[in-house]
Coordinates of N, CA and C in Angstrom, one line a residue:
M283 N -23.8 19.4 3.4 CA -22.6 20.2 3.4 C -21.8 20.0 4.5
D284 N -22.2 19.7 5.9 CA -21.0 19.6 7.0 C -20.6 18.1 6.4
R285 N -21.0 17.5 6.4 CA -20.2 16.2 5.9 C -19.0 16.5 5.1
I286 N -19.4 17.0 4.1 CA -18.2 17.7 3.1 C -17.0 18.2 3.9
A287 N -17.5 19.3 4.7 CA -16.8 20.0 5.5 C -15.8 19.2 6.4
L288 N -16.3 18.6 7.2 CA -15.8 17.4 7.9 C -15.0 16.6 7.2
A289 N -15.2 15.8 6.6 CA -14.6 14.8 5.6 C -13.1 15.9 5.0
A290 N -13.3 17.2 4.6 CA -12.2 17.8 4.0 C -11.4 18.3 5.0
G291 N -11.8 18.5 6.0 CA -11.1 18.9 7.1 C -10.3 17.9 7.8
A292 N -10.8 16.6 8.1 CA -10.0 15.6 8.2 C -9.0 15.0 7.3
L293 N -9.6 15.0 6.0 CA -8.6 14.7 5.2 C -7.1 15.7 5.1
Y294 N -7.5 16.8 5.1 CA -6.4 17.6 5.2 C -5.5 17.6 6.2
V295 N -6.0 17.2 7.2 CA -5.0 17.3 8.5 C -4.3 15.9 8.3
I296 N -5.0 14.9 7.7 CA -4.0 13.5 7.2 C -3.1 13.8 6.4
V297 N -3.8 14.5 5.2 CA -2.5 15.0 4.3 C -1.4 15.8 4.4
L298 N -1.5 16.8 5.6 CA -0.5 17.6 6.1 C 0.5 16.8 6.7
L299 N -0.1 15.5 7.7 CA 0.8 14.9 8.4 C 1.6 13.9 7.3
R300 N 0.8 13.3 6.3 CA 1.7 12.3 5.6 C 2.7 13.2 4.7
A301 N 2.0 14.1 4.1 CA 3.3 14.6 3.0 C 4.2 15.4 4.0
G302 N 4.0 16.0 4.9 CA 5.0 16.9 5.7 C 5.7 15.9 6.5
G303 N 5.2 14.6 6.9 CA 6.1 13.5 7.8 C 7.2 12.8 6.5
T304 N 6.7 12.6 5.2 CA 7.3 12.3 4.0 C 8.5 13.5 3.7
F305 N 8.1 14.3 4.1 CA 9.0 15.7 3.6 C 10.5 15.5 4.6
A306 N 9.7 15.3 6.0 CA 10.8 15.3 7.1 C 11.6 14.2 7.1
V307 N 11.2 13.0 6.8 CA 11.8 11.8 6.6 C 13.0 12.1 5.5
G308 N 12.5 12.6 4.4 CA 13.8 12.9 3.3 C 14.6 14.2 3.9
W309 N 14.0 14.8 4.5 CA 15.2 15.7 4.8 C 16.0 15.1 5.9
L310 N 15.5 14.3 7.0 CA 16.5 13.9 8.0 C 17.5 12.7 7.0
A311 N 16.8 12.0 6.0 CA 17.8 11.3 5.4 C 18.9 11.7 4.4
G312 N 18.6 13.2 4.0 CA 19.6 13.6 3.1 C 20.1 13.2 2.1
A313 N 21.6 13.2 2.3 CA 22.6 12.5 1.2 C 22.4 11.2 1.7
G314 N 22.1 10.8 2.6 CA 22.4 9.2 2.9 C 21.1 8.4 2.3
A315 N 20.3 9.1 1.6 CA 19.1 8.6 0.9 C 19.4 8.1 -0.5
R316 N 20.7 8.6 -0.9 CA 21.0 8.0 -2.3 C 21.9 6.8 -2.1
R317 N 22.4 6.3 -0.7 CA 23.0 5.3 -0.7 C 22.4 4.5 0.5
G318 N 23.0 3.1 0.6 CA 22.3 2.3 1.6 C 21.2 1.9 1.1
R319 N 20.1 1.8 2.2 CA 18.6 1.4 2.3 C 17.8 2.2 1.2
F320 N 17.8 3.3 1.2 CA 17.1 4.1 0.1 C 17.5 3.9 -1.1
A321 N 18.6 3.5 -1.5 CA 19.3 3.6 -2.6 C 18.3 3.1 -4.0
G322 N 17.7 2.0 -3.5 CA 16.6 1.4 -4.8 C 15.3 2.5 -4.9
L323 N 15.1 2.7 -3.7 CA 14.1 3.9 -3.8 C 14.0 5.1 -4.9
T324 N 15.4 5.8 -4.6 CA 15.7 6.7 -5.1 C 16.4 6.6 -6.5
S325 N 16.6 5.6 -7.0 CA 17.1 5.0 -8.3 C 16.0 4.6 -9.3
S326 N 14.9 4.8 -8.8 CA 13.6 4.5 -9.8 C 13.4 5.4 -10.9
A327 N 12.8 4.9 -11.8 CA 12.4 6.1 -12.7 C 11.3 7.1 -12.4
K328 N 10.6 7.0 -11.4 CA 9.7 7.7 -10.7 C 10.3 8.9 -10.1
F329 N 11.2 8.4 -9.2 CA 12.0 9.4 -8.4 C 13.0 10.2 -8.9
R330 N 13.7 9.6 -10.4 CA 14.3 10.4 -10.9 C 13.6 11.7 -11.7
R331 N 12.4 11.2 -12.2 CA 11.7 12.1 -13.0 C 10.8 13.5 -11.8
A332 N 10.9 12.7 -10.5 CA 10.4 13.9 -9.7 C 11.6 14.8 -9.2
E333 N 12.5 14.2 -9.0 CA 13.7 15.1 -8.8 C 14.3 16.2 -9.9
R334 N 14.1 15.5 -11.1 CA 14.3 16.5 -12.1 C 13.0 17.8 -12.0
A335 N 12.0 17.5 -11.7 CA 11.1 18.4 -11.8 C 11.0 19.1 -10.8
I336 N 11.4 19.0 -9.6 CA 11.5 19.3 -8.3 C 12.7 20.7 -8.7
Q337 N 13.9 20.0 -8.9 CA 14.9 20.9 -9.5 C 14.6 21.9 -10.2
R338 N 13.8 21.7 -11.4 CA 13.4 22.8 -12.2 C 12.4 23.7 -11.9
W339 N 11.3 23.3 -11.2 CA 10.4 24.0 -10.9 C 9.6 24.1 -9.7
G340 N 10.6 23.3 -8.5 CA 10.5 23.8 -7.0 C 8.8 23.5 -6.5
A341 N 8.8 24.7 -5.7 CA 7.1 24.7 -5.0 C 6.0 24.4 -6.0
P342 N 5.9 25.0 -7.4 CA 4.7 24.4 -7.9 C 4.6 23.1 -8.2
V343 N 5.6 22.4 -8.3 CA 5.5 20.8 -8.6 C 4.9 20.1 -7.3
V344 N 5.6 20.6 -6.3 CA 5.0 19.8 -5.0 C 3.5 20.4 -4.6
A345 N 2.8 21.4 -5.2 CA 1.4 22.0 -5.4 C 0.8 21.1 -5.9
V346 N 1.5 20.7 -7.6 CA 0.4 20.1 -8.3 C 0.5 18.5 -8.1
S347 N 1.4 18.0 -7.2 CA 2.0 16.4 -7.0 C 0.7 15.9 -6.2
F348 N 0.0 16.9 -5.7 CA -1.2 16.3 -5.1 C -2.4 15.9 -6.0
L349 N -2.3 16.4 -7.1 CA -3.1 16.1 -8.0 C -3.0 14.8 -8.7
T350 N -2.0 14.0 -8.5 CA -1.6 12.9 -9.1 C -1.6 11.5 -7.8
V351 N -1.6 10.5 -8.4 CA -1.5 9.3 -7.8 C -0.1 8.5 -7.9
G352 N 0.7 8.8 -6.6 CA 1.8 7.9 -6.6 C 3.0 8.9 -6.5
F353 N 3.0 10.3 -7.2 CA 4.0 11.1 -7.9 C 4.1 11.7 -6.5
Q354 N 3.0 12.2 -5.9 CA 3.2 13.1 -4.6 C 4.3 12.5 -3.5
T355 N 4.3 11.3 -3.3 CA 5.3 10.7 -2.5 C 6.7 11.3 -2.7
A356 N 6.9 10.4 -3.8 CA 8.3 10.7 -4.4 C 8.8 12.4 -4.3
V357 N 7.6 13.2 -4.6 CA 7.7 14.5 -4.5 C 8.3 14.9 -3.4
N358 N 7.6 14.9 -2.3 CA 7.6 15.2 -0.8 C 8.9 14.8 -0.3
F359 N 9.1 13.6 -0.5 CA 10.5 12.8 -0.2 C 11.4 13.6 -0.8
L360 N 11.8 13.9 -2.1 CA 12.8 14.2 -2.7 C 12.9 15.9 -2.3
A361 N 11.8 16.6 -1.8 CA 11.8 18.0 -1.9 C 12.5 17.9 -0.4
G362 N 12.5 16.7 0.4 CA 13.1 16.8 1.9 C 14.4 16.5 1.3
T363 N 14.8 15.6 0.6 CA 16.2 15.2 0.3 C 17.1 16.1 -0.2
M364 N 16.4 17.0 -0.9 CA 17.1 18.2 -1.7 C 16.9 19.5 -0.9
R365 N 16.6 19.2 0.8 CA 16.4 20.1 1.7 C 15.8 21.4 0.8
M366 N 14.7 21.3 0.2 CA 13.7 22.5 -0.2 C 13.7 23.4 0.9
P367 N 13.9 25.0 0.9 CA 13.6 25.5 2.0 C 12.2 25.7 2.3
L368 N 11.9 25.6 3.8 CA 10.5 25.6 4.5 C 9.7 26.8 3.8
P369 N 10.2 27.9 4.0 CA 9.4 29.0 3.4 C 8.6 28.6 2.0
R370 N 9.5 27.7 1.1 CA 8.6 27.4 -0.4 C 8.2 26.5 -0.1
Y371 N 8.3 25.3 0.7 CA 7.7 23.9 0.6 C 6.3 24.2 1.3
L372 N 6.1 25.2 2.5 CA 5.1 25.1 3.4 C 3.9 25.6 2.6
P373 N 4.2 26.6 1.7 CA 2.8 27.1 0.9 C 2.4 25.9 -0.1
A374 N 3.4 25.5 -0.5 CA 2.8 24.5 -1.6 C 2.4 23.6 -0.8
L375 N 2.7 22.9 0.2 CA 2.2 21.6 0.7 C 0.8 22.2 1.3
F376 N 0.3 23.4 1.7 CA -0.6 24.0 2.3 C -1.8 23.8 1.2
V377 N -1.5 24.4 -0.1 CA -2.1 24.7 -1.3 C -2.6 23.5 -1.9
G378 N -1.6 22.5 -1.9 CA -1.8 21.0 -2.6 C -2.6 20.3 -1.7
G379 N -2.3 20.3 -0.4 CA -3.0 19.2 0.5 C -4.5 19.9 0.4
A380 N -4.6 21.0 0.4 CA -6.1 21.6 0.4 C -6.8 21.2 -0.8
A381 N -6.2 21.2 -1.9 CA -6.8 20.7 -3.4 C -6.8 19.1 -3.3
W382 N -6.0 18.6 -2.5 CA -6.6 17.4 -2.3 C -7.2 16.7 -1.5
A383 N -7.4 17.2 -0.4 CA -8.6 17.0 0.6 C -9.8 17.4 0.1
L384 N -10.1 18.4 -0.6 CA -11.4 18.7 -1.3 C -11.7 18.0 -2.4
I385 N -11.1 17.4 -3.2 CA -11.2 16.4 -4.3 C -11.5 15.1 -3.7
Y386 N -10.9 14.6 -2.7 CA -11.5 13.5 -2.2 C -12.4 13.7 -1.3
A387 N -12.7 14.7 -0.5 CA -13.8 14.8 0.3 C -15.1 15.0 -0.7
T388 N -15.2 15.5 -2.1 CA -16.3 15.7 -2.4 C -16.5 14.5 -3.5
A389 N -15.3 14.2 -4.1 CA -15.5 12.9 -5.0 C -15.8 11.8 -4.0
G390 N -14.7 11.4 -3.2 CA -14.9 10.3 -2.4 C -16.5 10.0 -1.6
L391 N -17.0 11.3 -0.9 CA -18.4 11.1 -0.5 C -19.0 10.9 -1.6
G392 N -19.3 11.4 -2.8 CA -19.8 11.2 -3.7 C -20.1 9.7 -4.2
V393 N -19.1 9.0 -4.3 CA -18.9 7.5 -4.9 C -19.3 6.6 -3.8
L394 N -19.2 7.6 -2.5 CA -19.8 6.4 -1.4 C -21.3 6.3 -1.2
E395 N -21.9 7.5 -1.5 CA -23.5 7.8 -1.4 C -23.9 7.2 -2.8
V396 N -23.2 7.1 -4.0 CA -23.8 6.7 -4.9 C -23.9 5.3 -4.9
L397 N -22.7 4.5 -4.1 CA -22.6 2.7 -3.7 C -23.6 2.4 -2.9
G398 N -24.0 3.5 -2.0 CA -24.9 3.2 -0.7 C -26.2 3.0 -1.2
R399 N -26.3 4.2 -2.3 CA -27.8 3.7 -2.8 C -27.9 2.9 -3.8
L400 N -27.0 2.4 -4.5 CA -27.0 1.2 -5.2 C -27.3 -0.1 -4.5
F401 N -26.4 -0.2 -3.4 CA -26.7 -1.3 -2.4 C -28.2 -1.2 -1.7
A402 N -28.7 0.0 -1.5 CA -29.8 -0.1 -0.9 C -31.1 -0.3 -1.7
E403 N -31.2 0.3 -3.2 CA -31.9 0.1 -4.0 C -32.2 -1.0 -4.9
R404 N -30.9 -1.6 -5.5 CA -30.3 -2.6 -6.1 C -29.2 -3.3 -6.0
T405 N -29.3 -4.1 -4.9 CA -28.0 -4.8 -4.4 C -27.4 -5.3 -5.3
A406 N -27.7 -6.1 -6.3 CA -27.1 -6.7 -7.1 C -26.3 -5.6 -8.2
F407 N -27.0 -5.0 -8.2 CA -26.1 -4.0 -9.3 C -24.9 -3.4 -8.4
G408 N -25.3 -2.8 -7.2 CA -24.1 -2.4 -6.1 C -23.0 -3.2 -6.1
V409 N -23.2 -4.5 -5.8 CA -22.3 -5.7 -5.7 C -21.4 -5.5 -7.1
S410 N -22.3 -5.7 -8.2 CA -21.5 -5.7 -9.6 C -20.6 -4.4 -9.7
A411 N -21.1 -3.1 -9.4 CA -20.3 -2.2 -9.5 C -19.0 -2.2 -8.9
V412 N -19.2 -2.4 -7.5 CA -17.7 -2.8 -6.6 C -16.7 -3.7 -7.3
A413 N -17.7 -4.9 -7.7 CA -16.6 -5.9 -8.4 C -16.0 -5.4 -9.4
V414 N -16.6 -4.6 -10.3 CA -16.0 -4.0 -11.4 C -14.7 -3.1 -11.1
L415 N -15.1 -2.2 -9.9 CA -14.2 -1.1 -9.5 C -12.8 -2.0 -9.1
L416 N -13.3 -3.1 -8.2 CA -11.9 -3.9 -7.7 C -11.2 -4.4 -8.9
L417 N -11.9 -5.1 -9.6 CA -11.3 -5.6 -11.1 C -10.1 -4.7 -11.7
A418 N -11.1 -3.3 -11.7 CA -10.1 -2.6 -12.4 C -8.9 -2.1 -11.7
G419 N -9.2 -1.9 -10.3 CA -7.9 -1.8 -9.4 C -6.8 -2.7 -9.7
C420 N -7.3 -4.2 -9.7 CA -6.4 -4.9 -9.6 C -5.5 -5.1 -11.4
G421 N -6.6 -4.6 -12.5 CA -5.8 -4.7 -13.7 C -5.1 -3.6 -13.9
V422 N -5.0 -2.6 -12.8 CA -4.2 -1.5 -13.1 C -2.7 -1.7 -12.5
V423 N -3.4 -2.5 -11.3 CA -1.7 -2.7 -10.2 C -1.0 -3.9 -11.3
V424 N -1.8 -5.0 -11.9 CA -1.0 -5.8 -12.6 C -0.5 -5.4 -13.7
Y425 N -1.1 -4.4 -14.6 CA -0.4 -3.7 -15.6 C 0.9 -3.0 -15.3
R426 N 0.9 -2.1 -14.3 CA 1.9 -1.3 -13.9 C 3.1 -2.3 -13.6
R427 N 2.9 -3.2 -13.1 CA 3.9 -4.3 -12.3 C 4.6 -4.8 -13.2
R428 N 3.6 -5.2 -14.5 CA 4.2 -5.9 -15.9 C 5.0 -5.0 -16.4
R429 N 4.6 -3.7 -16.5 CA 5.3 -2.9 -17.6 C 6.6 -2.3 -16.9
T430 N 6.5 -2.5 -15.5 CA 7.7 -2.0 -14.9 C 9.1 -3.0 -14.4
A431 N 8.5 -4.3 -14.3 CA 9.3 -5.6 -13.9 C 10.1 -5.8 -14.9
P432 N 11.9 -5.9 -14.8 CA 12.6 -6.0 -15.4 C 12.5 -7.5 -16.2
S433 N 12.6 -7.2 -17.5 CA 12.5 -8.6 -18.5 C 13.8 -9.2 -18.1
S434 N 13.8 -10.8 -17.9 CA 14.9 -11.6 -17.8 C 15.5 -12.1 -18.8
G435 N 14.9 -12.3 -19.9 CA 15.7 -12.3 -21.1 C 16.7 -13.7 -21.3
G436 N 17.0 -14.0 -20.2 CA 18.1 -15.2 -20.3 C 17.7 -15.9 -19.2
T437 N 18.4 -17.2 -19.1 CA 18.3 -18.0 -17.9 C 19.6 -18.2 -17.3
A438 N 19.9 -18.7 -16.0 CA 21.0 -19.0 -15.3 C 21.8 -19.6 -16.1
A439 N 21.5 -20.5 -17.0 CA 22.7 -21.5 -17.7 C 23.2 -20.8 -18.7
D440 N 22.6 -19.6 -19.1 CA 23.0 -18.8 -20.3 C 24.5 -17.9 -19.5
A441 N 24.2 -17.5 -18.2 CA 24.9 -16.8 -17.8 C 26.2 -17.5 -17.8
S442 N 26.6 -18.7 -17.9 CA 27.7 -19.8 -17.5 C 28.5 -19.9 -18.5

């Protein structure tokens, strides 16, 4: 139980610094985030969806975003660029960050313990399990990139 508490505490500090830092960068960028260097980031479908959700639901969206993968960075950045008031943002950060830390501490340590036992007792099965996890992760990345990549539709010769 001490390992879980230690891991959860460390992860909580990490998520508060990371998400709070993302919010702060968004806050400082403000209106300039929609122009210049950040224009590509804030014009993506993920950021537009996060912005609509924040405008409609605010702090609950920030808290729930910690239960997602990839969406929480967009939500925290946009909460900052939209200047969400700190009295509304901070409680959502603390609650969502605590949920994130507990999930990753318990599930993460559980997965590491299972993999450790697999390697100790059945090394070939442990190596196979890690290979399957890595292949699945690569498959997800490739799938997402192909799904979001703009289709070229034509060649440069067609443009002339």
